[in-house]
Amino acid sequence: MKKIFIRLCFALPFAVLVSCGGDNSPKQKRHKHEVEKTKSNTKESIKTPDFKTKKMIKRLAQAVSNIDPDKVSDYLSSNKVKGIDEKIKGSSEIEKIELLSQKASALLNVGQTAESIKIFESLIMQLSGNASANQFLYLMKRQLAIGYMRLGEQQNCIANHNEDSCIIPISSKAQHKLREGSEKTIKLLEELLAINPEDKDAQYVLNIAHMTLGSYPDGVPVKYRIPEHKFQSKVDFPKFKDIASALGVGVNELSGGTCIDDFNNDGHLDIITSSWGFEDQVRYFENDKKGGFVDKTSSTGLVGVYGGLNLRHTDYNNDGFIDFIILRGAWLDTQGALPNSMIKNNGDGTFTDVTIETGLYTLKPTQTAVWADFNLDGWVDLFVANESTPNGINECDLFINQKNGVFKNETREAGLMDVGYFKGVAVGDVNNDRWPDLYVSNFFGKNILYINEGNDQKLGFKKAPESLDIGSPQNSFSTWIFDYNNDGLEDIFVSGYSNSEYSPAALMMDYNIKNYSGNSPHLYRNLGNNKFKEVSSSVGLNEPVTTMGCNIGDLNNDGYLDFYLATGNPNYYSIVPNKMYLNNKGESFDDITYTSGFGHIQKGHAVGFGDLDMDGDQDIYTVMGGALEGDIYSNLLYENPIGNENNWIHIKLVGVESNRAAIGAKIKLTISENGKKRNIYHSVGYDASFGGNSLLAEIGVGSAEKIDKLEVLWPTNKMNNSVFQNVNINQKIRLVENQKEYSKLELPKTTFAKSNGHGHHY
């Protein structure tokens, strides 16, 4: 039995991976229903993909078919169940126990929770009383406990979903009506903690399970209880509500990307969203300008374009229409040789895959890239940070736009030759020379800042010296560059993540009980003169947050950038809250997660800020769902309830000598507020590495009654500037490079039409 235990421990990871999908909604049925729903929810006819797109669809399908599911851990469990069944036939009794345990884990991963629970319970009953199997029984009960927790969430948070579901502190409206899952979870966790009181994952989920039944805090033993005040925010703030289902944009898929922007040039912001699953359709939701969205996926020519953990949008060919790239292969190591897809906006409501003709075809695993005009020639370029492991080296790719629809790989010429397990990349101008610099987040090594030393003749980057001490934290993830304190110097934010020693739940427990601050984000304040200072602790960012997706925006239009961190990892004990931080006038950040309604405990990924109803404040679209095939959850759309307590301006920049979308343009607003002058800085298109904000410059100006001066530093080697005096507030304007006047955009605000009910995509 000892031999079996060792083998079973290998087969059953300590941090169990289970599904959030339902037993009645396996992946194939979900996709069939998804296609049917797309047809029924739109009057648009189905547009067959063109030849180029079909060609890339076939290439991707071929690359996917080459993946060996046995070499990608638990991510492709659906491919493993049949193989396990075959092995069970004719196996010995001892081998059968091991194979059944593998099957139960695989079933949990793909969403067949009830069936997997039956197998776990049968195995536990079979091995009970066998002293040599005690450690294995502990692991099995641990999996069974989280399995029941997920079953409870399937029955309540998904099947009976409402806008409060899975948000902590859990309201009475979101408490589980079907109680069996959480009740059995509690019973099993109590048994486990009696054996191992230091199991932090079990401690944490015990708190959450009691919340779902309304028995927190009193039902949780004091020694395991997270104090109630830890789920309260120190700052009072209006509550944001999820209205995605009511608007029909609550796509129910796996982790993925999003782009918030105006894809049909009507002035209103649309939504494109993806899911990493190899059969998950990229979706396009068009703003109907009446407070709703229309799913126009079927008419775009993108039907059959699947997958993508992240999306990054731009206007690569300067035709005035927003395009985007789909990034693939992350986390899959040698099996991640999947092509990215460059998707061209044809300007007529359709899209075409132009990956091959643009020269952007590669077979390297990645989840992160940035668009910027690195040589300031008026055309955006692309930097893709790829993932290298001891099993395979994948150099990064710097693709320079040749101004004719084609890109040239100039990575080596530019000096960007470092390799790593890169999970994030940010772009900004940290030395104010107007040339875009790069910051790369390296999961297994030091992060890297590349200073752009380009000129009109030659593009080149220089690695910043290690003496700057901006290479932490270890196990870093998402990142961005922004001016958080409006001093005119761009700062660097890089998030931490979990590791083999600390799961997200364990980090949550130790922070709340012991004030542990390891794995916390790092904020490098730019001091000027090529110096930075790490200030996260002094500005209130000392909580460990296992960030995946994220983005920056201005929730209350005070002119200071706030940020949203979407959290989790594939460990299903890691049902930790997404986080929201409010910028306190550039001096500190206040955690407003719980008072503002952002404490969602399902896996969070790409985040996009954008004024989707054109009322002057920014709304937030977040892609939810995990890495495993059964871990689906509905995307969120948080309506901003604040309104116009502060003033604002929306600016659409149009480049002429600069790139058409004005990506990289710097906007400086000078305002008078309470008798004092101050500046507000905004960089167009430079958002977080795992998200997709609108390229429309949506800027809050606090209580200012006008903008004293509006300056635009255009991203061109000619260093063009535009300056305007005494600009009115609370308006939307269009500003074209080299023109002395700007025009007002007639984009009336709409009211979100929340009349579609909870129309989930199952």
Coordinates of C-alpha atoms in Angstrom, one line a residue, residues 332-613:
L332 CA 1.9 24.8 -22.1
D333 CA 5.7 24.7 -22.2
T334 CA 6.9 22.6 -25.2
Q335 CA 3.3 21.9 -26.1
G336 CA 2.5 25.6 -26.5
A337 CA 3.7 25.8 -30.1
L338 CA 0.5 27.5 -31.2
P339 CA 0.2 30.4 -33.6
N340 CA -1.0 33.8 -32.5
S341 CA -3.6 35.4 -34.8
M342 CA -3.4 38.9 -36.2
I343 CA -7.0 40.0 -36.9
K344 CA -7.5 42.9 -39.4
N345 CA -10.7 45.0 -39.1
N346 CA -12.0 45.3 -42.7
G347 CA -14.1 48.4 -41.8
D348 CA -17.3 46.8 -43.0
G349 CA -18.2 44.8 -39.9
T350 CA -16.0 41.9 -40.8
F351 CA -12.5 40.8 -39.8
T352 CA -9.8 38.8 -41.5
D353 CA -6.9 36.8 -40.1
V354 CA -3.8 38.3 -41.7
T355 CA -1.1 36.6 -39.5
I356 CA 0.8 35.1 -42.4
E357 CA 0.7 38.0 -44.8
T358 CA 1.8 40.4 -42.1
G359 CA 4.8 38.3 -41.2
L360 CA 3.6 37.8 -37.6
Y361 CA 3.3 34.0 -37.8
T362 CA 5.3 32.3 -35.0
L363 CA 4.9 29.1 -32.9
K364 CA 6.0 30.3 -29.5
P365 CA 4.0 30.1 -26.3
T366 CA 3.0 33.6 -25.0
Q367 CA 0.3 35.5 -23.2
T368 CA 1.7 39.0 -23.3
A369 CA 2.5 41.6 -26.0
V370 CA 2.4 45.4 -26.5
W371 CA 1.8 47.7 -29.4
A372 CA 3.9 50.9 -29.6
D373 CA 5.7 53.0 -32.2
F374 CA 9.1 52.1 -31.0
N375 CA 10.9 54.0 -33.8
L376 CA 8.5 56.9 -33.9
D377 CA 8.0 56.6 -37.6
G378 CA 4.2 56.9 -37.5
W379 CA 3.4 53.2 -37.6
V380 CA 2.9 51.0 -34.5
D381 CA 5.2 48.0 -33.9
L382 CA 4.7 44.9 -31.9
F383 CA 6.7 43.4 -29.0
V384 CA 5.8 39.8 -28.0
A385 CA 7.3 38.4 -24.8
N386 CA 7.5 34.7 -25.1
E387 CA 7.9 31.9 -22.5
S388 CA 11.1 30.0 -22.2
T389 CA 11.7 27.0 -19.9
P390 CA 14.6 24.5 -19.4
N391 CA 12.7 22.4 -22.0
G392 CA 12.8 25.0 -24.7
I393 CA 14.1 28.5 -25.4
N394 CA 11.8 30.9 -27.1
E395 CA 13.3 34.3 -27.9
C396 CA 11.1 37.4 -27.7
D397 CA 9.9 39.0 -30.9
L398 CA 10.1 42.7 -31.9
F399 CA 8.2 43.2 -35.1
I400 CA 8.8 46.5 -36.8
N401 CA 6.1 47.9 -39.0
Q402 CA 7.3 48.3 -42.6
K403 CA 4.4 50.7 -43.4
N404 CA 3.0 48.3 -46.1
G405 CA 1.0 45.9 -44.1
V406 CA 4.1 43.8 -43.3
F407 CA 6.3 43.5 -40.2
K408 CA 10.0 42.6 -40.0
N409 CA 11.5 40.8 -37.0
E410 CA 14.3 43.0 -35.6
T411 CA 14.6 41.6 -32.1
R412 CA 18.3 40.9 -32.4
E413 CA 19.1 44.2 -34.1
A414 CA 17.3 46.0 -31.3
G415 CA 19.2 44.2 -28.5
L416 CA 16.2 42.5 -26.9
M417 CA 17.8 39.1 -26.5
D418 CA 17.0 38.2 -22.9
V419 CA 14.8 35.1 -22.5
G420 CA 12.7 34.1 -19.5
Y421 CA 9.3 32.8 -18.5
F422 CA 7.8 36.1 -19.3
K423 CA 4.2 36.7 -18.1
G424 CA 3.8 40.4 -18.6
V425 CA 5.2 43.3 -20.6
A426 CA 4.5 47.0 -20.2
V427 CA 5.4 50.0 -22.3
G428 CA 6.0 53.6 -21.2
D429 CA 8.4 56.5 -21.3
V430 CA 10.3 56.4 -18.0
N431 CA 12.9 59.0 -18.9
N432 CA 10.7 61.5 -20.7
D433 CA 12.6 61.4 -23.9
R434 CA 9.4 60.4 -25.8
W435 CA 10.9 57.1 -27.0
P436 CA 8.8 54.2 -25.6
D437 CA 10.7 51.9 -23.1
L438 CA 9.8 48.3 -22.1
Y439 CA 9.4 46.6 -18.8
V440 CA 9.2 42.8 -18.9
S441 CA 7.9 40.6 -16.0
N442 CA 9.8 37.4 -15.6
F443 CA 8.0 34.7 -13.5
F444 CA 11.2 32.7 -12.7
G445 CA 13.8 35.5 -12.6
K446 CA 14.5 39.2 -12.4
N447 CA 12.3 41.6 -14.2
I448 CA 13.9 43.7 -16.9
L449 CA 13.7 47.4 -17.9
Y450 CA 14.8 48.2 -21.4
I451 CA 15.6 51.8 -22.2
N452 CA 14.8 52.8 -25.8
E453 CA 18.0 54.4 -27.1
G454 CA 16.6 54.7 -30.6
N455 CA 17.0 57.6 -33.0
D456 CA 15.9 58.3 -36.6
Q457 CA 18.5 56.0 -38.1
K458 CA 18.7 53.0 -35.8
L459 CA 16.4 51.4 -33.2
G460 CA 18.1 50.0 -30.1
F461 CA 17.4 49.2 -26.5
K462 CA 19.8 49.1 -23.5
K463 CA 19.2 47.0 -20.5
A464 CA 18.8 49.1 -17.4
P465 CA 21.5 48.4 -14.8
E466 CA 20.6 46.0 -11.9
S467 CA 21.7 48.8 -9.5
L468 CA 18.3 50.4 -10.1
D469 CA 16.9 47.4 -8.1
I470 CA 13.6 47.2 -10.0
G471 CA 13.7 43.4 -10.8
S472 CA 11.4 42.2 -8.0
P473 CA 9.1 40.5 -7.0
Q474 CA 10.0 36.9 -7.6
N475 CA 7.1 35.1 -9.3
S476 CA 6.0 38.3 -10.8
F477 CA 3.1 38.5 -13.2
S478 CA 1.0 41.4 -14.6
T479 CA 2.5 44.8 -15.0
W480 CA 2.0 48.3 -16.3
I481 CA 3.6 51.7 -16.4
F482 CA 1.7 54.8 -15.3
D483 CA 2.1 58.1 -13.5
Y484 CA 0.3 57.3 -10.2
N485 CA 1.1 60.6 -8.5
N486 CA 0.8 63.0 -11.4
D487 CA 4.4 64.3 -11.1
G488 CA 5.2 63.9 -14.7
L489 CA 7.4 60.9 -14.2
E490 CA 6.0 57.4 -15.2
D491 CA 6.2 54.8 -12.5
I492 CA 6.2 51.0 -12.7
F493 CA 3.8 48.6 -11.1
V494 CA 4.4 44.8 -11.2
S495 CA 2.2 42.2 -9.4
G496 CA 3.3 39.2 -7.4
Y497 CA 1.8 35.7 -7.7
S498 CA 1.6 32.5 -5.8
N499 CA 4.4 29.9 -5.7
S500 CA 5.0 26.3 -4.5
E501 CA 5.3 27.5 -0.9
Y502 CA 2.3 29.8 -0.8
S503 CA -1.0 29.2 -2.5
P504 CA -3.4 32.1 -2.9
A505 CA -5.5 30.9 0.0
A506 CA -2.5 30.5 2.2
L507 CA -1.3 34.0 1.4
M508 CA -4.8 35.3 2.2
M509 CA -4.8 33.5 5.6
D510 CA -1.3 34.6 6.6
Y511 CA -2.0 38.2 5.6
N512 CA -5.2 38.4 7.5
I513 CA -4.0 36.6 10.6
K514 CA -0.3 37.3 10.7
N515 CA 0.0 40.5 8.5
Y516 CA 2.3 38.5 6.1
S517 CA 3.3 40.8 3.2
G518 CA 5.5 38.5 1.0
N519 CA 4.4 38.1 -2.6
S520 CA 2.9 41.6 -2.5
P521 CA 2.9 43.9 -5.6
H522 CA 5.8 46.2 -6.1
L523 CA 5.4 49.9 -7.0
Y524 CA 8.5 51.6 -8.3
R525 CA 8.2 55.3 -8.0
N526 CA 10.1 57.2 -10.6
L527 CA 12.4 59.7 -8.9
G528 CA 13.8 61.1 -12.1
N529 CA 17.4 61.0 -13.2
N530 CA 17.1 57.3 -13.9
K531 CA 16.3 56.4 -10.3
F532 CA 13.4 54.5 -8.8
K533 CA 12.2 53.8 -5.2
E534 CA 10.1 50.8 -4.2
V535 CA 7.2 52.3 -2.3
S536 CA 4.5 49.7 -2.2
S537 CA 4.4 49.3 1.6
S538 CA 4.4 53.1 2.2
V539 CA 1.5 53.6 -0.1
G540 CA -0.7 50.8 1.4
L541 CA 0.1 48.0 -1.1
N542 CA 1.4 45.4 1.3
E543 CA -1.2 42.7 0.8
P544 CA -0.2 39.6 -1.2
V545 CA -2.4 39.5 -4.3
T546 CA -2.1 36.7 -6.8
T547 CA -2.8 38.8 -9.8
M548 CA -3.6 37.4 -13.3
G549 CA -5.6 40.1 -15.2
C550 CA -5.7 43.8 -14.2
N551 CA -6.0 47.3 -15.5
I552 CA -5.9 51.0 -14.6
G553 CA -8.6 53.6 -14.7
D554 CA -10.2 56.5 -12.8
L555 CA -13.3 55.3 -11.0
N556 CA -14.3 58.7 -9.5
N557 CA -12.9 61.1 -12.1
D558 CA -10.5 62.7 -9.6
G559 CA -7.7 62.6 -12.1
Y560 CA -5.7 60.0 -10.2
L561 CA -5.5 56.4 -11.6
D562 CA -7.0 53.6 -9.6
F563 CA -6.5 49.9 -10.4
Y564 CA -8.3 46.5 -10.5
L565 CA -6.5 43.2 -9.8
A566 CA -8.2 40.0 -11.0
T567 CA -6.9 37.1 -9.0
G568 CA -6.5 33.3 -8.6
N569 CA -4.6 30.4 -10.0
P570 CA -5.6 26.9 -11.2
N571 CA -5.7 25.6 -7.6
Y572 CA -9.4 25.5 -6.7
Y573 CA -8.8 26.2 -3.0
S574 CA -7.7 29.6 -4.3
I575 CA -11.2 31.2 -4.4
V576 CA -9.7 34.5 -3.3
P577 CA -11.3 37.9 -4.0
N578 CA -10.5 40.2 -6.9
K579 CA -9.2 43.5 -5.6
M580 CA -9.8 47.2 -6.3
Y581 CA -7.6 50.0 -5.1
L582 CA -8.5 53.7 -5.0
N583 CA -5.8 56.2 -5.5
N584 CA -5.7 58.7 -2.7
K585 CA -4.4 61.8 -4.5
G586 CA -1.2 60.1 -5.5
E587 CA -0.1 59.7 -1.8
S588 CA -1.5 56.2 -1.1
F589 CA -4.0 53.6 -2.2
D590 CA -7.1 52.5 -0.3
D591 CA -8.4 49.0 -0.6
I592 CA -12.1 49.5 -1.5
T593 CA -12.7 45.9 -2.6
Y594 CA -15.4 45.0 -0.2
T595 CA -17.4 48.2 0.1
S596 CA -17.5 48.7 -3.7
G597 CA -18.6 45.1 -4.6
F598 CA -15.4 44.0 -6.4
G599 CA -14.6 41.0 -4.1
H600 CA -15.4 38.3 -6.6
I601 CA -13.9 34.9 -5.7
Q602 CA -14.1 33.3 -9.1
K603 CA -11.0 33.4 -11.2
G604 CA -10.4 36.8 -12.8
H605 CA -8.5 37.5 -15.9
A606 CA -8.4 40.3 -18.5
V607 CA -9.9 43.6 -17.4
G608 CA -11.0 46.6 -19.6
F609 CA -12.0 50.1 -18.4
G610 CA -14.2 52.1 -20.7
D611 CA -17.2 54.5 -20.7
L612 CA -19.6 52.0 -22.3
D613 CA -22.7 54.1 -21.7

